[in-house]
C-alpha positions as protocol buffer text, in pm:
chain_id: "A"
residue {
  index: 1
  type: UNK
  ca { x: 0 y: 0 z: 0 }
}
residue {
  index: 2
  type: UNK
  ca { x: 128 y: 347 z: -86 }
}
residue {
  index: 3
  type: UNK
  ca { x: 209 y: 587 z: 195 }
}
residue {
  index: 4
  type: UNK
  ca { x: -64 y: 835 z: 114 }
}
residue {
  index: 5
  type: UNK
  ca { x: -319 y: 555 z: 120 }
}
residue {
  index: 6
  type: UNK
  ca { x: -187 y: 444 z: 457 }
}
residue {
  index: 7
  type: UNK
  ca { x: -221 y: 801 z: 591 }
}
residue {
  index: 8
  type: UNK
  ca { x: -575 y: 825 z: 452 }
}
residue {
  index: 9
  type: UNK
  ca { x: -677 y: 497 z: 615 }
}
residue {
  index: 10
  type: UNK
  ca { x: -528 y: 596 z: 950 }
}
residue {
  index: 11
  type: UNK
  ca { x: -695 y: 935 z: 941 }
}
residue {
  index: 12
  type: UNK
  ca { x: -1027 y: 769 z: 862 }
}
residue {
  index: 13
  type: UNK
  ca { x: -989 y: 531 z: 1154 }
}
residue {
  index: 14
  type: UNK
  ca { x: -901 y: 815 z: 1389 }
}
residue {
  index: 15
  type: UNK
  ca { x: -1219 y: 998 z: 1291 }
}
residue {
  index: 16
  type: UNK
  ca { x: -1444 y: 698 z: 1357 }
}
residue {
  index: 17
  type: UNK
  ca { x: -1568 y: 627 z: 1707 }
}
residue {
  index: 18
  type: UNK
  ca { x: -1646 y: 283 z: 1843 }
}
residue {
  index: 19
  type: UNK
  ca { x: -1992 y: 208 z: 1976 }
}
residue {
  index: 20
  type: UNK
  ca { x: -2045 y: -6 z: 2283 }
}
residue {
  index: 21
  type: UNK
  ca { x: -1685 y: -36 z: 2392 }
}
residue {
  index: 22
  type: UNK
  ca { x: -1351 y: 126 z: 2454 }
}
residue {
  index: 23
  type: UNK
  ca { x: -1068 y: 53 z: 2216 }
}
residue {
  index: 24
  type: UNK
  ca { x: -715 y: 30 z: 2352 }
}
residue {
  index: 25
  type: UNK
  ca { x: -447 y: -110 z: 2125 }
}
residue {
  index: 26
  type: UNK
  ca { x: -130 y: -271 z: 2254 }
}
residue {
  index: 27
  type: UNK
  ca { x: 87 y: -544 z: 2100 }
}
residue {
  index: 28
  type: UNK
  ca { x: -44 y: -898 z: 2135 }
}
residue {
  index: 29
  type: UNK
  ca { x: 130 y: -1222 z: 2045 }
}
residue {
  index: 30
  type: UNK
  ca { x: -4 y: -1405 z: 1741 }
}
residue {
  index: 31
  type: UNK
  ca { x: -182 y: -1736 z: 1787 }
}
residue {
  index: 32
  type: UNK
  ca { x: -121 y: -1998 z: 1524 }
}
residue {
  index: 33
  type: UNK
  ca { x: -430 y: -2127 z: 1348 }
}
residue {
  index: 34
  type: UNK
  ca { x: -585 y: -2418 z: 1536 }
}
residue {
  index: 35
  type: UNK
  ca { x: -432 y: -2327 z: 1874 }
}
residue {
  index: 36
  type: UNK
  ca { x: -578 y: -2167 z: 2182 }
}
residue {
  index: 37
  type: UNK
  ca { x: -582 y: -1790 z: 2201 }
}
residue {
  index: 38
  type: UNK
  ca { x: -621 y: -1549 z: 2492 }
}
residue {
  index: 39
  type: UNK
  ca { x: -967 y: -1393 z: 2483 }
}
residue {
  index: 40
  type: UNK
  ca { x: -979 y: -1017 z: 2540 }
}
residue {
  index: 41
  type: UNK
  ca { x: -1358 y: -1017 z: 2577 }
}
residue {
  index: 42
  type: UNK
  ca { x: -1683 y: -1109 z: 2410 }
}
residue {
  index: 43
  type: UNK
  ca { x: -1935 y: -929 z: 2194 }
}
residue {
  index: 44
  type: UNK
  ca { x: -2275 y: -985 z: 2037 }
}
residue {
  index: 45
  type: UNK
  ca { x: -2318 y: -1002 z: 1659 }
}
residue {
  index: 46
  type: UNK
  ca { x: -2586 y: -755 z: 1546 }
}
residue {
  index: 47
  type: UNK
  ca { x: -2667 y: -771 z: 1175 }
}
residue {
  index: 48
  type: UNK
  ca { x: -3042 y: -716 z: 1169 }
}
residue {
  index: 49
  type: UNK
  ca { x: -3108 y: -1081 z: 1087 }
}
residue {
  index: 50
  type: UNK
  ca { x: -2866 y: -1214 z: 826 }
}
residue {
  index: 51
  type: UNK
  ca { x: -2558 y: -1420 z: 922 }
}
residue {
  index: 52
  type: UNK
  ca { x: -2228 y: -1231 z: 947 }
}
residue {
  index: 53
  type: UNK
  ca { x: -1949 y: -1352 z: 720 }
}
residue {
  index: 54
  type: UNK
  ca { x: -1623 y: -1448 z: 889 }
}
residue {
  index: 55
  type: UNK
  ca { x: -1321 y: -1384 z: 666 }
}
residue {
  index: 56
  type: UNK
  ca { x: -963 y: -1509 z: 642 }
}
residue {
  index: 57
  type: UNK
  ca { x: -833 y: -1148 z: 647 }
}
residue {
  index: 58
  type: UNK
  ca { x: -970 y: -804 z: 752 }
}
residue {
  index: 59
  type: UNK
  ca { x: -1153 y: -719 z: 430 }
}
residue {
  index: 60
  type: UNK
  ca { x: -1486 y: -801 z: 269 }
}
residue {
  index: 61
  type: UNK
  ca { x: -1301 y: -925 z: -39 }
}
residue {
  index: 62
  type: UNK
  ca { x: -1099 y: -1193 z: 142 }
}
residue {
  index: 63
  type: UNK
  ca { x: -1218 y: -1558 z: 138 }
}
residue {
  index: 64
  type: UNK
  ca { x: -1517 y: -1640 z: 357 }
}
residue {
  index: 65
  type: UNK
  ca { x: -1436 y: -1911 z: 608 }
}
residue {
  index: 66
  type: UNK
  ca { x: -1771 y: -1933 z: 784 }
}
residue {
  index: 67
  type: UNK
  ca { x: -2078 y: -1744 z: 902 }
}
residue {
  index: 68
  type: UNK
  ca { x: -2197 y: -1633 z: 1245 }
}
residue {
  index: 69
  type: UNK
  ca { x: -2566 y: -1599 z: 1319 }
}
residue {
  index: 70
  type: UNK
  ca { x: -2726 y: -1271 z: 1425 }
}
residue {
  index: 71
  type: UNK
  ca { x: -2729 y: -1251 z: 1806 }
}
residue {
  index: 72
  type: UNK
  ca { x: -2443 y: -1497 z: 1856 }
}
residue {
  index: 73
  type: UNK
  ca { x: -2169 y: -1430 z: 2111 }
}
residue {
  index: 74
  type: UNK
  ca { x: -1817 y: -1406 z: 1970 }
}
residue {
  index: 75
  type: UNK
  ca { x: -1483 y: -1425 z: 2152 }
}
residue {
  index: 76
  type: UNK
  ca { x: -1252 y: -1140 z: 2051 }
}
residue {
  index: 77
  type: UNK
  ca { x: -876 y: -1197 z: 2071 }
}
residue {
  index: 78
  type: UNK
  ca { x: -740 y: -876 z: 1917 }
}
residue {
  index: 79
  type: UNK
  ca { x: -810 y: -587 z: 1679 }
}
residue {
  index: 80
  type: UNK
  ca { x: -658 y: -483 z: 1345 }
}
residue {
  index: 81
  type: UNK
  ca { x: -715 y: -201 z: 1094 }
}
residue {
  index: 82
  type: UNK
  ca { x: -866 y: -314 z: 765 }
}
residue {
  index: 83
  type: UNK
  ca { x: -1138 y: -229 z: 516 }
}
residue {
  index: 84
  type: UNK
  ca { x: -1375 y: 48 z: 629 }
}
residue {
  index: 85
  type: UNK
  ca { x: -1728 y: -89 z: 682 }
}
residue {
  index: 86
  type: UNK
  ca { x: -2060 y: 88 z: 754 }
}
residue {
  index: 87
  type: UNK
  ca { x: -2245 y: -158 z: 977 }
}
residue {
  index: 88
  type: UNK
  ca { x: -2548 y: -189 z: 1199 }
}
residue {
  index: 89
  type: UNK
  ca { x: -2361 y: -102 z: 1520 }
}
residue {
  index: 90
  type: UNK
  ca { x: -2107 y: 155 z: 1398 }
}
residue {
  index: 91
  type: UNK
  ca { x: -1896 y: 266 z: 1102 }
}
residue {
  index: 92
  type: UNK
  ca { x: -1534 y: 161 z: 1139 }
}
residue {
  index: 93
  type: UNK
  ca { x: -1223 y: 25 z: 971 }
}
residue {
  index: 94
  type: UNK
  ca { x: -1139 y: -201 z: 1263 }
}
residue {
  index: 95
  type: UNK
  ca { x: -1179 y: -575 z: 1237 }
}
residue {
  index: 96
  type: UNK
  ca { x: -1188 y: -825 z: 1526 }
}
residue {
  index: 97
  type: UNK
  ca { x: -983 y: -1143 z: 1513 }
}
residue {
  index: 98
  type: UNK
  ca { x: -1175 y: -1424 z: 1679 }
}
residue {
  index: 99
  type: UNK
  ca { x: -1043 y: -1724 z: 1869 }
}
residue {
  index: 100
  type: UNK
  ca { x: -1035 y: -1934 z: 1551 }
}
residue {
  index: 101
  type: UNK
  ca { x: -816 y: -1673 z: 1373 }
}
residue {
  index: 102
  type: UNK
  ca { x: -1100 y: -1560 z: 1147 }
}
residue {
  index: 103
  type: UNK
  ca { x: -1194 y: -1191 z: 1115 }
}
residue {
  index: 104
  type: UNK
  ca { x: -1524 y: -1006 z: 1143 }
}
residue {
  index: 105
  type: UNK
  ca { x: -1589 y: -633 z: 1105 }
}
residue {
  index: 106
  type: UNK
  ca { x: -1631 y: -456 z: 1438 }
}
residue {
  index: 107
  type: UNK
  ca { x: -1906 y: -256 z: 1266 }
}
residue {
  index: 108
  type: UNK
  ca { x: -2141 y: -547 z: 1348 }
}
residue {
  index: 109
  type: UNK
  ca { x: -2026 y: -619 z: 1706 }
}
residue {
  index: 110
  type: UNK
  ca { x: -2200 y: -485 z: 2016 }
}
residue {
  index: 111
  type: UNK
  ca { x: -1974 y: -514 z: 2321 }
}
residue {
  index: 112
  type: UNK
  ca { x: -1888 y: -369 z: 2656 }
}
residue {
  index: 113
  type: UNK
  ca { x: -1582 y: -168 z: 2754 }
}
residue {
  index: 114
  type: UNK
  ca { x: -1267 y: -380 z: 2766 }
}
residue {
  index: 115
  type: UNK
  ca { x: -911 y: -350 z: 2641 }
}
residue {
  index: 116
  type: UNK
  ca { x: -855 y: -510 z: 2301 }
}
residue {
  index: 117
  type: UNK
  ca { x: -491 y: -571 z: 2207 }
}
residue {
  index: 118
  type: UNK
  ca { x: -352 y: -496 z: 1863 }
}
residue {
  index: 119
  type: UNK
  ca { x: -318 y: -804 z: 1644 }
}
residue {
  index: 120
  type: UNK
  ca { x: 18 y: -938 z: 1536 }
}
residue {
  index: 121
  type: UNK
  ca { x: 35 y: -1132 z: 1208 }
}
residue {
  index: 122
  type: UNK
  ca { x: -125 y: -1476 z: 1222 }
}
residue {
  index: 123
  type: UNK
  ca { x: -196 y: -1757 z: 981 }
}
residue {
  index: 124
  type: UNK
  ca { x: -548 y: -1730 z: 836 }
}
residue {
  index: 125
  type: UNK
  ca { x: -805 y: -2002 z: 894 }
}
residue {
  index: 126
  type: UNK
  ca { x: -761 y: -2103 z: 532 }
}
residue {
  index: 127
  type: UNK
  ca { x: -404 y: -2209 z: 622 }
}
residue {
  index: 128
  type: UNK
  ca { x: -531 y: -2489 z: 848 }
}
residue {
  index: 129
  type: UNK
  ca { x: -478 y: -2820 z: 664 }
}
residue {
  index: 130
  type: UNK
  ca { x: -793 y: -2946 z: 489 }
}
residue {
  index: 131
  type: UNK
  ca { x: -876 y: -3303 z: 600 }
}
residue {
  index: 132
  type: UNK
  ca { x: -833 y: -3593 z: 355 }
}
residue {
  index: 133
  type: UNK
  ca { x: -1099 y: -3630 z: 84 }
}
residue {
  index: 134
  type: UNK
  ca { x: -1216 y: -3937 z: -110 }
}
residue {
  index: 135
  type: UNK
  ca { x: -1501 y: -3912 z: -359 }
}
residue {
  index: 136
  type: UNK
  ca { x: -1797 y: -3736 z: -199 }
}
residue {
  index: 137
  type: UNK
  ca { x: -1666 y: -3786 z: 157 }
}
residue {
  index: 138
  type: UNK
  ca { x: -1396 y: -3630 z: 374 }
}
residue {
  index: 139
  type: UNK
  ca { x: -1277 y: -3659 z: 733 }
}
residue {
  index: 140
  type: UNK
  ca { x: -1421 y: -3386 z: 958 }
}
residue {
  index: 141
  type: UNK
  ca { x: -1076 y: -3285 z: 1090 }
}
residue {
  index: 142
  type: UNK
  ca { x: -716 y: -3373 z: 1009 }
}
residue {
  index: 143
  type: UNK
  ca { x: -626 y: -3537 z: 1341 }
}
residue {
  index: 144
  type: UNK
  ca { x: -524 y: -3871 z: 1488 }
}
residue {
  index: 145
  type: UNK
  ca { x: -737 y: -4123 z: 1672 }
}
residue {
  index: 146
  type: UNK
  ca { x: -748 y: -4082 z: 2051 }
}
residue {
  index: 147
  type: UNK
  ca { x: -1025 y: -4326 z: 2142 }
}
residue {
  index: 148
  type: UNK
  ca { x: -1205 y: -4582 z: 1929 }
}
residue {
  index: 149
  type: UNK
  ca { x: -1561 y: -4705 z: 1884 }
}
residue {
  index: 150
  type: UNK
  ca { x: -1703 y: -4912 z: 2172 }
}
residue {
  index: 151
  type: UNK
  ca { x: -1368 y: -5029 z: 2304 }
}
residue {
  index: 152
  type: UNK
  ca { x: -1328 y: -5273 z: 2593 }
}
residue {
  index: 153
  type: UNK
  ca { x: -1255 y: -4984 z: 2827 }
}
residue {
  index: 154
  type: UNK
  ca { x: -1539 y: -4768 z: 2689 }
}
residue {
  index: 155
  type: UNK
  ca { x: -1816 y: -5001 z: 2565 }
}
residue {
  index: 156
  type: UNK
  ca { x: -2071 y: -4716 z: 2558 }
}
residue {
  index: 157
  type: UNK
  ca { x: -1851 y: -4491 z: 2338 }
}
residue {
  index: 158
  type: UNK
  ca { x: -2065 y: -4467 z: 2024 }
}
residue {
  index: 159
  type: UNK
  ca { x: -1810 y: -4280 z: 1812 }
}
residue {
  index: 160
  type: UNK
  ca { x: -1442 y: -4198 z: 1784 }
}
residue {
  index: 161
  type: UNK
  ca { x: -1240 y: -3921 z: 1947 }
}
residue {
  index: 162
  type: UNK
  ca { x: -1007 y: -3729 z: 1715 }
}
residue {
  index: 163
  type: UNK
  ca { x: -726 y: -3532 z: 1878 }
}
residue {
  index: 164
  type: UNK
  ca { x: -769 y: -3197 z: 1701 }
}
residue {
  index: 165
  type: UNK
  ca { x: -658 y: -2884 z: 1887 }
}
residue {
  index: 166
  type: UNK
  ca { x: -891 y: -2618 z: 2020 }
}
residue {
  index: 167
  type: UNK
  ca { x: -1049 y: -2396 z: 1750 }
}
residue {
  index: 168
  type: UNK
  ca { x: -972 y: -2634 z: 1463 }
}
residue {
  index: 169
  type: UNK
  ca { x: -1252 y: -2600 z: 1204 }
}
residue {
  index: 170
  type: UNK
  ca { x: -1491 y: -2898 z: 1199 }
}
residue {
  index: 171
  type: UNK
  ca { x: -1613 y: -2979 z: 848 }
}
residue {
  index: 172
  type: UNK
  ca { x: -1921 y: -3160 z: 720 }
}
residue {
  index: 173
  type: UNK
  ca { x: -1810 y: -3509 z: 615 }
}
residue {
  index: 174
  type: UNK
  ca { x: -2033 y: -3496 z: 305 }
}
residue {
  index: 175
  type: UNK
  ca { x: -2321 y: -3287 z: 173 }
}
residue {
  index: 176
  type: UNK
  ca { x: -2636 y: -3284 z: 382 }
}
residue {
  index: 177
  type: UNK
  ca { x: -2888 y: -3091 z: 591 }
}
residue {
  index: 178
  type: UNK
  ca { x: -2843 y: -2980 z: 952 }
}
residue {
  index: 179
  type: UNK
  ca { x: -3105 y: -3155 z: 1168 }
}
residue {
  index: 180
  type: UNK
  ca { x: -2983 y: -3075 z: 1521 }
}
residue {
  index: 181
  type: UNK
  ca { x: -2788 y: -2793 z: 1689 }
}
residue {
  index: 182
  type: UNK
  ca { x: -2787 y: -2864 z: 2061 }
}
residue {
  index: 183
  type: UNK
  ca { x: -2620 y: -2777 z: 2390 }
}
residue {
  index: 184
  type: UNK
  ca { x: -2613 y: -3106 z: 2580 }
}
residue {
  index: 185
  type: UNK
  ca { x: -2460 y: -3095 z: 2928 }
}
residue {
  index: 186
  type: UNK
  ca { x: -2579 y: -3231 z: 3263 }
}
residue {
  index: 187
  type: UNK
  ca { x: -2498 y: -2911 z: 3452 }
}
residue {
  index: 188
  type: UNK
  ca { x: -2396 y: -2554 z: 3371 }
}
residue {
  index: 189
  type: UNK
  ca { x: -2324 y: -2413 z: 3026 }
}
residue {
  index: 190
  type: UNK
  ca { x: -2177 y: -2533 z: 2697 }
}
residue {
  index: 191
  type: UNK
  ca { x: -2000 y: -2196 z: 2660 }
}
residue {
  index: 192
  type: UNK
  ca { x: -1729 y: -2298 z: 2909 }
}
residue {
  index: 193
  type: UNK
  ca { x: -1485 y: -2587 z: 2916 }
}
residue {
  index: 194
  type: UNK
  ca { x: -1642 y: -2907 z: 3040 }
}
residue {
  index: 195
  type: UNK
  ca { x: -1498 y: -3190 z: 3248 }
}
residue {
  index: 196
  type: UNK
  ca { x: -1509 y: -3566 z: 3284 }
}
residue {
  index: 197
  type: UNK
  ca { x: -1740 y: -3516 z: 3585 }
}
residue {
  index: 198
  type: UNK
  ca { x: -2020 y: -3396 z: 3353 }
}
residue {
  index: 199
  type: UNK
  ca { x: -2246 y: -3582 z: 3114 }
}
residue {
  index: 200
  type: UNK
  ca { x: -2338 y: -3480 z: 2762 }
}
residue {
  index: 201
  type: UNK
  ca { x: -2195 y: -3394 z: 2423 }
}
residue {
  index: 202
  type: UNK
  ca { x: -2161 y: -3019 z: 2487 }
}
residue {
  index: 203
  type: UNK
  ca { x: -2229 y: -2809 z: 2179 }
}
residue {
  index: 204
  type: UNK
  ca { x: -2300 y: -3052 z: 1896 }
}
residue {
  index: 205
  type: UNK
  ca { x: -2439 y: -3075 z: 1544 }
}
residue {
  index: 206
  type: UNK
  ca { x: -2610 y: -3353 z: 1355 }
}
residue {
  index: 207
  type: UNK
  ca { x: -2620 y: -3357 z: 975 }
}
residue {
  index: 208
  type: UNK
  ca { x: -2845 y: -3589 z: 772 }
}
residue {
  index: 209
  type: UNK
  ca { x: -2707 y: -3716 z: 442 }
}
residue {
  index: 210
  type: UNK
  ca { x: -2825 y: -3908 z: 138 }
}
residue {
  index: 211
  type: UNK
  ca { x: -2925 y: -4264 z: 223 }
}
residue {
  index: 212
  type: UNK
  ca { x: -3063 y: -4158 z: 564 }
}
residue {
  index: 213
  type: UNK
  ca { x: -2713 y: -4145 z: 713 }
}
residue {
  index: 214
  type: UNK
  ca { x: -2647 y: -3909 z: 1006 }
}
residue {
  index: 215
  type: UNK
  ca { x: -2314 y: -3773 z: 1132 }
}
residue {
  index: 216
  type: UNK
  ca { x: -2273 y: -3615 z: 1476 }
}
residue {
  index: 217
  type: UNK
  ca { x: -1999 y: -3369 z: 1583 }
}
residue {
  index: 218
  type: UNK
  ca { x: -1953 y: -3305 z: 1958 }
}
residue {
  index: 219
  type: UNK
  ca { x: -1773 y: -3085 z: 2218 }
}
residue {
  index: 220
  type: UNK
  ca { x: -1756 y: -2766 z: 2010 }
}
residue {
  index: 221
  type: UNK
  ca { x: -1589 y: -2463 z: 2167 }
}
residue {
  index: 222
  type: UNK
  ca { x: -1895 y: -2240 z: 2126 }
}
residue {
  index: 223
  type: UNK
  ca { x: -2237 y: -2238 z: 1964 }
}
residue {
  index: 224
  type: UNK
  ca { x: -2209 y: -2401 z: 1618 }
}
residue {
  index: 225
  type: UNK
  ca { x: -2187 y: -2184 z: 1308 }
}
residue {
  index: 226
  type: UNK
  ca { x: -2486 y: -2353 z: 1137 }
}
residue {
  index: 227
  type: UNK
  ca { x: -2862 y: -2368 z: 1194 }
}
residue {
  index: 228
  type: UNK
  ca { x: -3127 y: -2641 z: 1171 }
}
residue {
  index: 229
  type: UNK
  ca { x: -3256 y: -2681 z: 816 }
}
residue {
  index: 230
  type: UNK
  ca { x: -2943 y: -2540 z: 656 }
}
residue {
  index: 231
  type: UNK
  ca { x: -2820 y: -2727 z: 347 }
}
residue {
  index: 232
  type: UNK
  ca { x: -2445 y: -2780 z: 342 }
}
residue {
  index: 233
  type: UNK
  ca { x: -2187 y: -2884 z: 85 }
}
residue {
  index: 234
  type: UNK
  ca { x: -1913 y: -3129 z: 179 }
}
residue {
  index: 235
  type: UNK
  ca { x: -1644 y: -2948 z: 378 }
}
residue {
  index: 236
  type: UNK
  ca { x: -1865 y: -2668 z: 513 }
}
residue {
  index: 237
  type: UNK
  ca { x: -1746 y: -2546 z: 853 }
}
residue {
  index: 238
  type: UNK
  ca { x: -1994 y: -2655 z: 1120 }
}
residue {
  index: 239
  type: UNK
  ca { x: -1812 y: -2511 z: 1419 }
}
residue {
  index: 240
  type: UNK
  ca { x: -1480 y: -2538 z: 1599 }
}
residue {
  index: 241
  type: UNK
  ca { x: -1315 y: -2796 z: 1822 }
}
residue {
  index: 242
  type: UNK
  ca { x: -1349 y: -2739 z: 2194 }
}
residue {
  index: 243
  type: UNK
  ca { x: -1403 y: -2931 z: 2515 }
}
residue {
  index: 244
  type: UNK
  ca { x: -1762 y: -2852 z: 2619 }
}
residue {
  index: 245
  type: UNK
  ca { x: -1975 y: -3111 z: 2800 }
}
residue {
  index: 246
  type: UNK
  ca { x: -1832 y: -3444 z: 2917 }
}
residue {
  index: 247
  type: UNK
  ca { x: -1477 y: -3380 z: 2799 }
}
residue {
  index: 248
  type: UNK
  ca { x: -1139 y: -3368 z: 2969 }
}
residue {
  index: 249
  type: UNK
  ca { x: -963 y: -3179 z: 2688 }
}
residue {
  index: 250
  type: UNK
  ca { x: -1007 y: -3040 z: 2337 }
}
residue {
  index: 251
  type: UNK
  ca { x: -1101 y: -3301 z: 2076 }
}
residue {
  index: 252
  type: UNK
  ca { x: -1376 y: -3391 z: 1831 }
}
residue {
  index: 253
  type: UNK
  ca { x: -1609 y: -3675 z: 1925 }
}
residue {
  index: 254
  type: UNK
  ca { x: -1750 y: -3796 z: 1591 }
}
residue {
  index: 255
  type: UNK
  ca { x: -2030 y: -4044 z: 1526 }
}
residue {
  index: 256
  type: UNK
  ca { x: -2189 y: -4207 z: 1221 }
}
residue {
  index: 257
  type: UNK
  ca { x: -2545 y: -4344 z: 1230 }
}
residue {
  index: 258
  type: UNK
  ca { x: -2714 y: -4565 z: 972 }
}
residue {
  index: 259
  type: UNK
  ca { x: -3054 y: -4406 z: 1025 }
}
residue {
  index: 260
  type: UNK
  ca { x: -3241 y: -4102 z: 1151 }
}
residue {
  index: 261
  type: UNK
  ca { x: -3294 y: -4017 z: 1426 }
}
residue {
  index: 262
  type: UNK
  ca { x: -2947 y: -4108 z: 1553 }
}
residue {
  index: 263
  type: UNK
  ca { x: -2965 y: -4367 z: 1832 }
}
residue {
  index: 264
  type: UNK
  ca { x: -2730 y: -4608 z: 2009 }
}
residue {
  index: 265
  type: UNK
  ca { x: -2886 y: -4890 z: 1809 }
}
residue {
  index: 266
  type: UNK
  ca { x: -2799 y: -4744 z: 1468 }
}
residue {
  index: 267
  type: UNK
  ca { x: -2449 y: -4616 z: 1553 }
}
residue {
  index: 268
  type: UNK
  ca { x: -2176 y: -4767 z: 1333 }
}
residue {
  index: 269
  type: UNK
  ca { x: -1798 y: -4768 z: 1366 }
}
residue {
  index: 270
  type: UNK
  ca { x: -1665 y: -4455 z: 1187 }
}
residue {
  index: 271
  type: UNK
  ca { x: -1329 y: -4625 z: 1124 }
}
residue {
  index: 272
  type: UNK
  ca { x: -1487 y: -4909 z: 924 }
}
residue {
  index: 273
  type: UNK
  ca { x: -1736 y: -4671 z: 761 }
}
residue {
  index: 274
  type: UNK
  ca { x: -1465 y: -4440 z: 626 }
}
residue {
  index: 275
  type: UNK
  ca { x: -1231 y: -4728 z: 533 }
}
residue {
  index: 276
  type: UNK
  ca { x: -1503 y: -4852 z: 296 }
}
residue {
  index: 277
  type: UNK
  ca { x: -1497 y: -4505 z: 138 }
}
residue {
  index: 278
  type: UNK
  ca { x: -1121 y: -4486 z: 95 }
}
residue {
  index: 279
  type: UNK
  ca { x: -1043 y: -4280 z: 406 }
}
residue {
  index: 280
  type: UNK
  ca { x: -831 y: -4380 z: 704 }
}
residue {
  index: 281
  type: UNK
  ca { x: -881 y: -4281 z: 1070 }
}
residue {
  index: 282
  type: UNK
  ca { x: -579 y: -4387 z: 1270 }
}
């Protein structure tokens, strides 16, 4: 960018106020994509009804990496100057980096007064490795097996645990329709880390596919990025890895069911299911 354009952008930012919060910029360490990040505070997405696009960089022209529903709570890590946006909350050139390293315009974020550090460079969400693909199917995350299907030690474990790190994007294994978006926990909230003392899948999504197959994705870090009835292509981001519900650490608990609704009786081993489709979970 030429110097005069830099000066124009900075002058424009200086003239724009922030609504619903105090902005204080100070250096903050970058968090690599797929790793935990220190949260400066939270805000509420206010769009007037339509989902807010999350981008891989602080501009409306950068690749979209997901959507966030109107009214959802977002976790803000840091702030960076980018494309000027006239939004529903304010008009600003500041963009918020979220815990998954995606960016949303602060013009659509209603928040309280808290210090937001200045962003250092970080890898965009699009830099996170895409899981293996075979035909019309793909693995939901690129991660190794932590716990298998109905093992001797865990006979009631109706899926597999994949050791993806916190905030790793979780992708739809094949095209389908969202049929459940649920917070499932025996006590407290799905918006905090869970523990092995709790019961439930935390934040989870179920997607129904051709042939009456259902896939389930559990323990998301926050409310999923999709809604019931939404049609999805293979690879669409459903949410992000966390440790909500009955979980002792970040991972994806993933299930496959040969029927809808998903029950214990129609759960099948994801390892064998994907092996038959040319994909390996190991």
